[in-house]
CSV table of C-alpha atoms in Angstrom, one decimal:
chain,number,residue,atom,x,y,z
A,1138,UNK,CA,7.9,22.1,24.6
A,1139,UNK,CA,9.8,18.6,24.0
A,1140,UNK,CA,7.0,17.4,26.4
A,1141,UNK,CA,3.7,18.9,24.8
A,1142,UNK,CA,3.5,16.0,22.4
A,1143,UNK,CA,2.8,12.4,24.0
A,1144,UNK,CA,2.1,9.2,21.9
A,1145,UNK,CA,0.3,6.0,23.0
A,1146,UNK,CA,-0.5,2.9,21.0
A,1147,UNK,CA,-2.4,-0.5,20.8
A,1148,UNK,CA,-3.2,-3.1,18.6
A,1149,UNK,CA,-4.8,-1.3,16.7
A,1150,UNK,CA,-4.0,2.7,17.0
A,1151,UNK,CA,-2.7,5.3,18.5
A,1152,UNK,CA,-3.7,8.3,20.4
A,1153,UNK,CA,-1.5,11.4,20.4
A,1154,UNK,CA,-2.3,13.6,23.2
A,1155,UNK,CA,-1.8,17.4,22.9
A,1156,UNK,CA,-0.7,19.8,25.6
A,1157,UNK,CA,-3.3,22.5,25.1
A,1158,UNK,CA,-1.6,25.5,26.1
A,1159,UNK,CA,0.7,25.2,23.7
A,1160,UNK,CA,0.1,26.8,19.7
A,1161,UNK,CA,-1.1,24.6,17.2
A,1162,UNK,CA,2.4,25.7,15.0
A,1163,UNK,CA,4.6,24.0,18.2
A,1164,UNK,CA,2.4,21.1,18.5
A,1165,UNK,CA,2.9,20.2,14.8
A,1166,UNK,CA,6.3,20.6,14.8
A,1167,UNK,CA,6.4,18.6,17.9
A,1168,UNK,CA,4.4,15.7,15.7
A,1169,UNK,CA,6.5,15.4,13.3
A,1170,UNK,CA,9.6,15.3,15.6
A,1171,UNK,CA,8.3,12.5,17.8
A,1172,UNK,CA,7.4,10.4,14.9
A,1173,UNK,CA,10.5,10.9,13.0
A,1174,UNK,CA,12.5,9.4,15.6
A,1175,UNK,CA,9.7,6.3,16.2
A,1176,UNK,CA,9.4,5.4,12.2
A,1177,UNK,CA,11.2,2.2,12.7
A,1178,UNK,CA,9.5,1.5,15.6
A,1179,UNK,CA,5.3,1.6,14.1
A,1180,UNK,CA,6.3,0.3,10.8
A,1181,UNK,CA,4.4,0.1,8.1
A,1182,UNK,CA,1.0,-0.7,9.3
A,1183,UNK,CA,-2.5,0.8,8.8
A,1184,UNK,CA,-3.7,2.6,12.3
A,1185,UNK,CA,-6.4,4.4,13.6
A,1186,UNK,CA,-5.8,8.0,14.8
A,1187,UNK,CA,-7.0,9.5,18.1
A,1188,UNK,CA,-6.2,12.9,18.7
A,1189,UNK,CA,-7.1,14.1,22.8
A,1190,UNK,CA,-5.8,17.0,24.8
A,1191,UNK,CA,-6.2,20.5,22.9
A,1192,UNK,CA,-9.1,20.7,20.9
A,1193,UNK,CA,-8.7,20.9,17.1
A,1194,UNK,CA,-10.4,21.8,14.1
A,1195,UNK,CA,-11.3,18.5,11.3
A,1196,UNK,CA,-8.2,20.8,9.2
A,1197,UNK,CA,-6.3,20.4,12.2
A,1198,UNK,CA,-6.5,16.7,12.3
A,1199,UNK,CA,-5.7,16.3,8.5
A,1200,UNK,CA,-3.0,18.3,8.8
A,1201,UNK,CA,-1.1,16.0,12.0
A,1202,UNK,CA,-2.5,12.9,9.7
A,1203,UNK,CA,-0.6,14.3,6.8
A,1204,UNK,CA,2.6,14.9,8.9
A,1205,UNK,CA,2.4,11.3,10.1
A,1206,UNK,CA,1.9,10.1,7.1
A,1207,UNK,CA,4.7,11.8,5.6
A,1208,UNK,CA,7.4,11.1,7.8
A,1209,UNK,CA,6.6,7.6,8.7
A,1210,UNK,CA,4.9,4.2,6.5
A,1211,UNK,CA,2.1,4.3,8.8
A,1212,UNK,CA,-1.5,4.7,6.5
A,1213,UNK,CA,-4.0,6.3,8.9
A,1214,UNK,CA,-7.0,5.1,7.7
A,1215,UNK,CA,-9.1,7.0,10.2
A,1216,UNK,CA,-9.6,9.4,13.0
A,1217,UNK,CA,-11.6,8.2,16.6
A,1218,UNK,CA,-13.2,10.5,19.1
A,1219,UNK,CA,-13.0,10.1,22.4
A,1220,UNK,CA,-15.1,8.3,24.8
A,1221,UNK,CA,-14.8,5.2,27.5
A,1222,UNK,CA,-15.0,2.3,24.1
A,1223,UNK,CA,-12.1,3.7,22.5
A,1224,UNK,CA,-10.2,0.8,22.1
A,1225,UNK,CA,-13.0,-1.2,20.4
A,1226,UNK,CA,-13.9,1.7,17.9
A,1227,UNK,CA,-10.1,1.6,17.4
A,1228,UNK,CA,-10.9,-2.1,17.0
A,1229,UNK,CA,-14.3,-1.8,14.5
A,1230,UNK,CA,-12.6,1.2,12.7
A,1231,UNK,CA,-9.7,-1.4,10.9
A,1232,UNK,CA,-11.9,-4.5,10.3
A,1233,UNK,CA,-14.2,-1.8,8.4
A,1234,UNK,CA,-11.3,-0.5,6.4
A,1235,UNK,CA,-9.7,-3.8,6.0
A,1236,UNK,CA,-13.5,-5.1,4.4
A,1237,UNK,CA,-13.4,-2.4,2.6
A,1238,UNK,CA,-10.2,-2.5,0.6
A,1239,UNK,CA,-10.6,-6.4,-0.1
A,1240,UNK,CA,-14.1,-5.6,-0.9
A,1241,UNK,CA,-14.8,-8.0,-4.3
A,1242,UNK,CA,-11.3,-9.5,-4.3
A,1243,UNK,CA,-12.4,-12.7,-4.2
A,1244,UNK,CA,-14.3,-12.1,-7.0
A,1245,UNK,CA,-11.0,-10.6,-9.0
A,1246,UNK,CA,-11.7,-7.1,-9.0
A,1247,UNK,CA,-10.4,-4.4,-7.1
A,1248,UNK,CA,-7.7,-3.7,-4.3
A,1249,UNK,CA,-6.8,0.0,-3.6
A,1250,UNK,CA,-4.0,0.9,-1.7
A,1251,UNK,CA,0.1,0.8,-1.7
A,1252,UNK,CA,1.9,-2.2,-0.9
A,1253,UNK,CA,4.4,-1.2,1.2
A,1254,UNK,CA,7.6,-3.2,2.3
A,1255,UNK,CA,7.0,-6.7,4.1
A,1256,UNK,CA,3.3,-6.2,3.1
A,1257,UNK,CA,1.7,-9.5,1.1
A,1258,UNK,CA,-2.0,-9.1,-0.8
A,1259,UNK,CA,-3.1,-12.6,-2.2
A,1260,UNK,CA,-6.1,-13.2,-4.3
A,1261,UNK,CA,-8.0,-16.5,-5.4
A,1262,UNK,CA,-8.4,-14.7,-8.2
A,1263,UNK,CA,-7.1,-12.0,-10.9
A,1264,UNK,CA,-6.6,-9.1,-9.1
A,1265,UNK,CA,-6.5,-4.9,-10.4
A,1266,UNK,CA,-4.5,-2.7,-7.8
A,1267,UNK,CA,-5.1,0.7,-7.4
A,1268,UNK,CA,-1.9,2.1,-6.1
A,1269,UNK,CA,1.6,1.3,-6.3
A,1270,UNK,CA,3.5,-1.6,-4.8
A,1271,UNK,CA,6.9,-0.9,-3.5
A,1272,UNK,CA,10.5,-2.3,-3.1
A,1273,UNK,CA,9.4,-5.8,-0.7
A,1274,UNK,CA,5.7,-5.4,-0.6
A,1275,UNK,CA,4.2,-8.8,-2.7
A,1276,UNK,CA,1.0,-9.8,-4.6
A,1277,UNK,CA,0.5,-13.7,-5.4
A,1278,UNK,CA,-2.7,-14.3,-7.6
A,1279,UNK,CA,-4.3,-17.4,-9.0
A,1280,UNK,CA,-4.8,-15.1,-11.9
A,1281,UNK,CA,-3.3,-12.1,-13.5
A,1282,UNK,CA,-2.1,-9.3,-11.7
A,1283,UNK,CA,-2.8,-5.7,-13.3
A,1284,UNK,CA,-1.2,-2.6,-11.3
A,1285,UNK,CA,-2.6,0.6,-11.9
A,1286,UNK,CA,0.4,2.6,-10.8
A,1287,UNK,CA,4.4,1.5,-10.2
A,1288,UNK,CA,5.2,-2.4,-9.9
A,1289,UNK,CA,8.6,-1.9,-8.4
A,1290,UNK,CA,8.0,-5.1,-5.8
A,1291,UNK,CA,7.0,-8.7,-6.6
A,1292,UNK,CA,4.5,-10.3,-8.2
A,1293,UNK,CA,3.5,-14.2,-8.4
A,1294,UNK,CA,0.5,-14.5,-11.2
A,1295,UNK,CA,-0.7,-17.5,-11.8
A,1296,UNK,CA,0.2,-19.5,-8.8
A,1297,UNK,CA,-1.5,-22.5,-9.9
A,1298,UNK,CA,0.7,-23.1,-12.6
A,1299,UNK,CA,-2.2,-20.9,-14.9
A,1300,UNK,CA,0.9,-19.6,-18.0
A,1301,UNK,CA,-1.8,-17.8,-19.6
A,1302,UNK,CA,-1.7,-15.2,-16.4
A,1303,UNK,CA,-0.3,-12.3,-16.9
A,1304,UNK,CA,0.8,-9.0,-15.4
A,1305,UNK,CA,0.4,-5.8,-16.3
A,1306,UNK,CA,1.2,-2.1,-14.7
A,1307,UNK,CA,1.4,1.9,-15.3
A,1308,UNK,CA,5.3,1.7,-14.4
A,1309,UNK,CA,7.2,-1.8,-15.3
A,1310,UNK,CA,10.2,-2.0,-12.9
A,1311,UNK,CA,9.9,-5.3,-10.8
A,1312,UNK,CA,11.9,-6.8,-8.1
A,1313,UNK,CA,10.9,-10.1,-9.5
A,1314,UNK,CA,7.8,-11.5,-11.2
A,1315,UNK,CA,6.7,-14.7,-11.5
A,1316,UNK,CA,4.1,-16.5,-13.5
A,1317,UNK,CA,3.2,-19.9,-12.8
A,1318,UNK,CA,6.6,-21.7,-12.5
A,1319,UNK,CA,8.8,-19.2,-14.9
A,1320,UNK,CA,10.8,-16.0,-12.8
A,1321,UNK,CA,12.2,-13.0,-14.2
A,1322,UNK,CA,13.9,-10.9,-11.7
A,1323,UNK,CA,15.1,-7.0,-12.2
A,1324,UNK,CA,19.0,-8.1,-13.0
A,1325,UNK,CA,17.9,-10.8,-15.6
A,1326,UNK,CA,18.4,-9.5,-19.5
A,1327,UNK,CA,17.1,-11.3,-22.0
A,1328,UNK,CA,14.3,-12.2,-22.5
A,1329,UNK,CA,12.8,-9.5,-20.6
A,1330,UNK,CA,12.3,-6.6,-23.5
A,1331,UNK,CA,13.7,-3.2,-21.9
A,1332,UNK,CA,14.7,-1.5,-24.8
A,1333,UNK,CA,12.3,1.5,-24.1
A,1334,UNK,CA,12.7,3.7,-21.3
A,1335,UNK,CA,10.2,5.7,-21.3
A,1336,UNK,CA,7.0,5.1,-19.3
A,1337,UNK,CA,4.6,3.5,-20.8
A,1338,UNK,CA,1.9,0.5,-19.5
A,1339,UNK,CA,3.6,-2.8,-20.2
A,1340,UNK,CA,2.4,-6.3,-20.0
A,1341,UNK,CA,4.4,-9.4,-19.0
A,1342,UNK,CA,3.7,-12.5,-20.2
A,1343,UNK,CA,5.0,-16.0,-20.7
A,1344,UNK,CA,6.0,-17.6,-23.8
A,1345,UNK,CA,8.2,-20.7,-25.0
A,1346,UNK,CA,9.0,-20.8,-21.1
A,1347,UNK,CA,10.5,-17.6,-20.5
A,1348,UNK,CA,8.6,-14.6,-19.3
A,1349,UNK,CA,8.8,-11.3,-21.9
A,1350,UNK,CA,8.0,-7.7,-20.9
A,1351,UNK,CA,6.4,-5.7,-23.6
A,1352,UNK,CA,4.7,-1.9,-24.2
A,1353,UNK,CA,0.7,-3.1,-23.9
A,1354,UNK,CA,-0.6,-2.6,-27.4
A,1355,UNK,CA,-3.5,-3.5,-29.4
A,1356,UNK,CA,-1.7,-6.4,-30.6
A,1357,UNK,CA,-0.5,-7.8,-27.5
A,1358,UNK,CA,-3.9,-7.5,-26.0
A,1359,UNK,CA,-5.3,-9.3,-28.9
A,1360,UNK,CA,-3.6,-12.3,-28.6
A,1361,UNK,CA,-3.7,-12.6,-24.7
A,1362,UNK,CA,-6.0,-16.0,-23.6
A,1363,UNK,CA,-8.0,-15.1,-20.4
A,1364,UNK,CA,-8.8,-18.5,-18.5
């Protein structure tokens, strides 16, 4: 059985080739075996999947994307058939999904996704995440930054030297953020306001040349400048 699993790779994804007279059970265990052990190899990358070998059902597939997924920072981002122009679907398949998630970002709208570790997103403009960015994963904006989900990475707002950026998120626990040319890192104290624990949206802003983190209220909102 240790052989009924076999994974190859290129540039831009991998195929994972089934031995077909073995159960679907064995093969998934086999999956998540194989890339267990080759984690720290792939990375954290986005990938397209091919699956060859024993046919399986579109449930099948999810369920070996799901395993991969789970044991692994790889973000399959979709699954290619076979056929002799593999490796330029492969190819076609990222650009589209790359387009896709930067789709309006230079216009300061939308990016969804997780920033994982060693991953950089940087925007011309004020940027809204849809997902969560990790321990080591990075945004720089020319504008503010506003994280719909956990900041627990770094952000760089207002890169320009703009102090009337600002960043915002779900979950407020940053590795560092910087706005303009003021830092506030995770081990500073004051001024960064941390008296609440519990989770709430908060917004961090500079004033008087220090950068404060507060719960995003009415109030704060109000008085925030939008260049």
């Amino acid at each position: 059985m240790s052989n009924s699993v076999t994974i190859k790779s290129n540039k831009h994804g991998l195929t994972v080739v089934l031995d077909e007279n073995q159960t679907f059970d064995n093969l998934k265990a086999q999956v998540e075996e194989k890339f267990k052990k080759s984690s720290a190899f792939f990375g954290s990358s986005s990938m397209a999947l091919a699956i060859e070998g024993k046919d399986v059902t579109v449930g099948q597939s999810r369920e070996i994307v799901e395993i991969i997924e789970s044991v692994t920072d790889l973000d399959i981002v979709c699954l290619i058939d076979e056929d002799t122009t593999k490796d330029e679907r492969f190819e076609n398949a990222i650009l589209s999904h790359m387009n896709k998630e930067k789709e309006n970002l230079d216009n300061g709208l939308f990016y969804k996704g997780t920033l994982r570790s060693g991953q950089i997103l940087e925007s011309e403009a004020s940027v809204v995440i849809l997902g969560d960015i990790n321990p080591g994963g990075k945004v720089i904006s020319k504008g503010s930054v506003v994280v719909l989900g956990s900041l627990r990475g770094n952000v760089f707002a207002g890169v320009n030297g703009d102090e009337h950026s600002f960043v915002v998120a779900l979950e407020m626990k940053p590795m560092q953020i910087k706005i303009a040319d003021v830092i506030a890192r995770s081990s500073d104290s004051a001024p960064v306001n941390k008296k609440n624990k519990n989770l709430e949206p908060k917004i961090a802003f500079v004033e008087d040349g220090n950068i404060y983190i507060e719960n995003l209220s009415a109030d704060v909102i109000e008085d925030l400048v939008i260049s």
